[in-house]
Amino acid sequence: KATPGPEMNLSQLDQTWLQNQFAVNAIGPLMITSKLTPLLKARKGRNKYLRETGSKESVVVNLSARVASMSDNTGGLAWYSYRMSKAALNQGVRASSHELRRQGTWTIALYPGMTDTDMSQPFQSKMMKEKGLVFPVSFTVGRLLDVVDAMEEENSGGMYDWAGQCIPF
């Protein structure tokens, strides 16, 4: 195994791996959002693209994971660093939604489902593929765009799956 994660028990925790997961999954996305915030202003005509397209809001989308839901963590899988880092991302999405809403920017966390990518390959089983539970990338992208297109202001700060279903934090 090339990396220390995902951890299946506490004895496998590795501080460097844990810090890297937070850097990639939580800190990075929030830093990008903070730097792009001035360019995303939708209210008071501050964004030329939005004025030209007739949009009334801009949207920040972050990819999260169902395993980041504390409500959905009912046992079994550990994956400490990944779960914790995505839960931190979700908190960043929720916290930033309050500030960004004032400028006409909505923010959302999306769970793409099990998508056929290099990252998900080690976690795909034959049974999952046979039952259609591993999605082609094109399907996932289309569904996530549909969720964003259907978004309303009250959805800002929430986490939703590829089918548009709310996932509780």
C-alpha positions as CSV (number, residue, x, y, z in Angstrom):
1,K,0.0,0.0,0.0
2,A,1.5,3.3,-1.1
3,T,-0.3,5.6,1.5
4,P,-1.2,5.2,5.1
5,G,-4.9,5.8,4.5
6,P,-7.7,5.1,4.6
7,E,-7.3,4.0,8.2
8,M,-9.5,1.1,9.4
9,N,-8.6,1.6,13.1
10,L,-7.0,4.1,15.4
11,S,-3.7,2.3,15.5
12,Q,-3.3,3.1,11.7
13,L,-3.5,6.9,12.2
14,D,-0.6,8.8,10.7
15,Q,-0.2,12.5,11.6
16,T,1.3,13.5,8.2
17,W,-1.4,11.7,6.3
18,L,-4.1,13.3,8.5
19,Q,-2.6,16.7,7.9
20,N,-2.4,16.1,4.1
21,Q,-6.1,15.0,4.0
22,F,-7.1,18.3,5.8
23,A,-4.9,20.3,3.5
24,V,-6.5,18.8,0.3
25,N,-10.1,18.3,1.4
26,A,-10.8,21.3,3.7
27,I,-8.1,23.9,3.8
28,G,-7.5,24.1,0.0
29,P,-11.1,24.5,-1.0
30,L,-11.8,27.2,1.6
31,M,-8.6,29.1,0.7
32,I,-9.7,29.1,-3.0
33,T,-13.2,30.3,-2.0
34,S,-11.7,33.1,0.0
35,K,-9.5,34.3,-2.9
36,L,-12.4,34.0,-5.4
37,T,-15.0,35.7,-3.2
38,P,-14.5,39.2,-4.6
39,L,-14.9,37.9,-8.2
40,L,-18.2,36.1,-7.3
41,K,-20.2,39.1,-6.1
42,A,-23.6,38.9,-7.8
43,R,-25.4,41.7,-6.0
44,K,-25.3,45.4,-7.0
45,G,-24.1,44.6,-10.6
46,R,-20.5,43.8,-9.6
47,N,-20.1,40.8,-11.8
48,K,-20.0,41.5,-15.5
49,Y,-20.6,37.8,-16.5
50,L,-23.6,37.5,-14.3
51,R,-25.1,40.8,-15.6
52,E,-24.6,39.6,-19.2
53,T,-26.1,36.2,-18.6
54,G,-29.0,37.4,-16.5
55,S,-28.0,35.3,-13.5
56,K,-28.9,36.7,-10.1
57,E,-26.4,34.6,-8.1
58,S,-23.1,32.8,-8.3
59,V,-22.5,29.4,-6.8
60,V,-19.5,27.8,-5.1
61,V,-19.6,24.0,-5.3
62,N,-17.4,21.7,-3.2
63,L,-17.3,17.9,-3.6
64,S,-17.9,16.2,-0.3
65,A,-18.7,12.6,0.8
66,R,-21.6,10.8,2.4
67,V,-19.1,9.4,4.9
68,A,-18.5,12.9,6.2
69,S,-22.0,13.0,7.6
70,M,-21.9,12.6,11.4
71,S,-25.6,11.7,11.3
72,D,-24.9,8.9,8.7
73,N,-22.0,7.5,10.6
74,T,-23.7,4.5,12.2
75,G,-20.7,2.1,12.4
76,G,-18.4,-0.1,10.3
77,L,-16.1,2.0,8.2
78,A,-13.5,4.0,10.0
79,W,-11.6,6.2,7.4
80,Y,-10.7,8.7,10.1
81,S,-8.7,11.3,8.1
82,Y,-11.0,11.3,5.1
83,R,-14.2,11.5,7.1
84,M,-12.8,14.2,9.4
85,S,-11.4,16.3,6.5
86,K,-14.7,16.2,4.5
87,A,-16.7,17.0,7.7
88,A,-14.4,20.0,8.1
89,L,-15.1,21.0,4.5
90,N,-18.9,20.7,5.2
91,Q,-18.5,23.1,8.2
92,G,-16.6,25.5,6.0
93,V,-19.4,25.3,3.4
94,R,-22.1,26.0,6.1
95,A,-20.1,28.8,7.8
96,S,-19.2,30.6,4.5
97,S,-22.8,30.3,3.2
98,H,-23.9,32.9,5.8
99,E,-21.3,35.5,4.7
100,L,-21.4,34.8,1.0
101,R,-25.2,34.9,0.8
102,R,-25.0,38.7,1.5
103,Q,-23.2,39.2,-1.8
104,G,-25.5,36.9,-3.8
105,T,-23.2,33.9,-3.7
106,W,-24.6,30.5,-2.7
107,T,-22.4,27.6,-1.6
108,I,-23.1,23.9,-1.5
109,A,-21.4,20.6,-0.8
110,L,-22.2,17.8,-3.2
111,Y,-21.7,14.0,-2.9
112,P,-21.1,12.6,-6.4
113,G,-21.8,8.9,-5.4
114,M,-19.4,6.1,-6.3
115,T,-18.0,7.4,-9.6
116,D,-15.7,5.4,-11.8
117,T,-12.4,7.3,-11.2
118,D,-8.9,6.3,-10.3
119,M,-9.6,7.4,-6.7
120,S,-12.6,5.1,-6.3
121,Q,-11.2,2.0,-8.1
122,P,-9.9,0.4,-4.9
123,F,-13.3,0.7,-3.3
124,Q,-15.4,-0.7,-6.1
125,S,-16.7,-4.2,-5.9
126,K,-18.0,-6.5,-8.6
127,M,-21.4,-6.5,-6.8
128,M,-21.6,-2.7,-6.8
129,K,-20.8,-2.6,-10.6
130,E,-23.4,-5.3,-11.3
131,K,-26.1,-3.4,-9.4
132,G,-25.3,-0.1,-11.2
133,L,-23.9,1.6,-8.1
134,V,-20.7,2.7,-9.8
135,F,-21.5,5.7,-12.1
136,P,-19.7,6.7,-15.2
137,V,-18.1,10.2,-14.9
138,S,-20.4,11.7,-17.6
139,F,-23.5,10.6,-15.6
140,T,-22.2,12.0,-12.4
141,V,-21.2,15.3,-13.9
142,G,-24.6,15.7,-15.5
143,R,-26.5,14.9,-12.3
144,L,-24.4,17.3,-10.2
145,L,-25.0,20.1,-12.8
146,D,-28.7,19.3,-12.5
147,V,-28.6,19.6,-8.7
148,V,-26.8,23.0,-9.0
149,D,-29.3,24.2,-11.6
150,A,-32.2,23.3,-9.3
151,M,-30.7,25.0,-6.3
152,E,-32.6,27.7,-4.4
153,E,-31.2,30.1,-1.9
154,E,-32.5,28.0,1.0
155,N,-30.2,25.1,-0.2
156,S,-27.1,27.2,0.3
157,G,-24.9,25.8,3.1
158,G,-26.2,22.3,2.7
159,M,-24.9,19.0,1.5
160,Y,-26.8,17.1,-1.3
161,D,-26.2,13.9,-3.2
162,W,-26.0,13.4,-6.9
163,A,-29.8,12.9,-7.0
164,G,-30.5,16.2,-5.1
165,Q,-31.3,14.5,-1.8
166,C,-30.3,16.4,1.3
167,I,-27.6,14.7,3.4
168,P,-27.7,15.7,7.0
169,F,-24.5,16.9,8.5
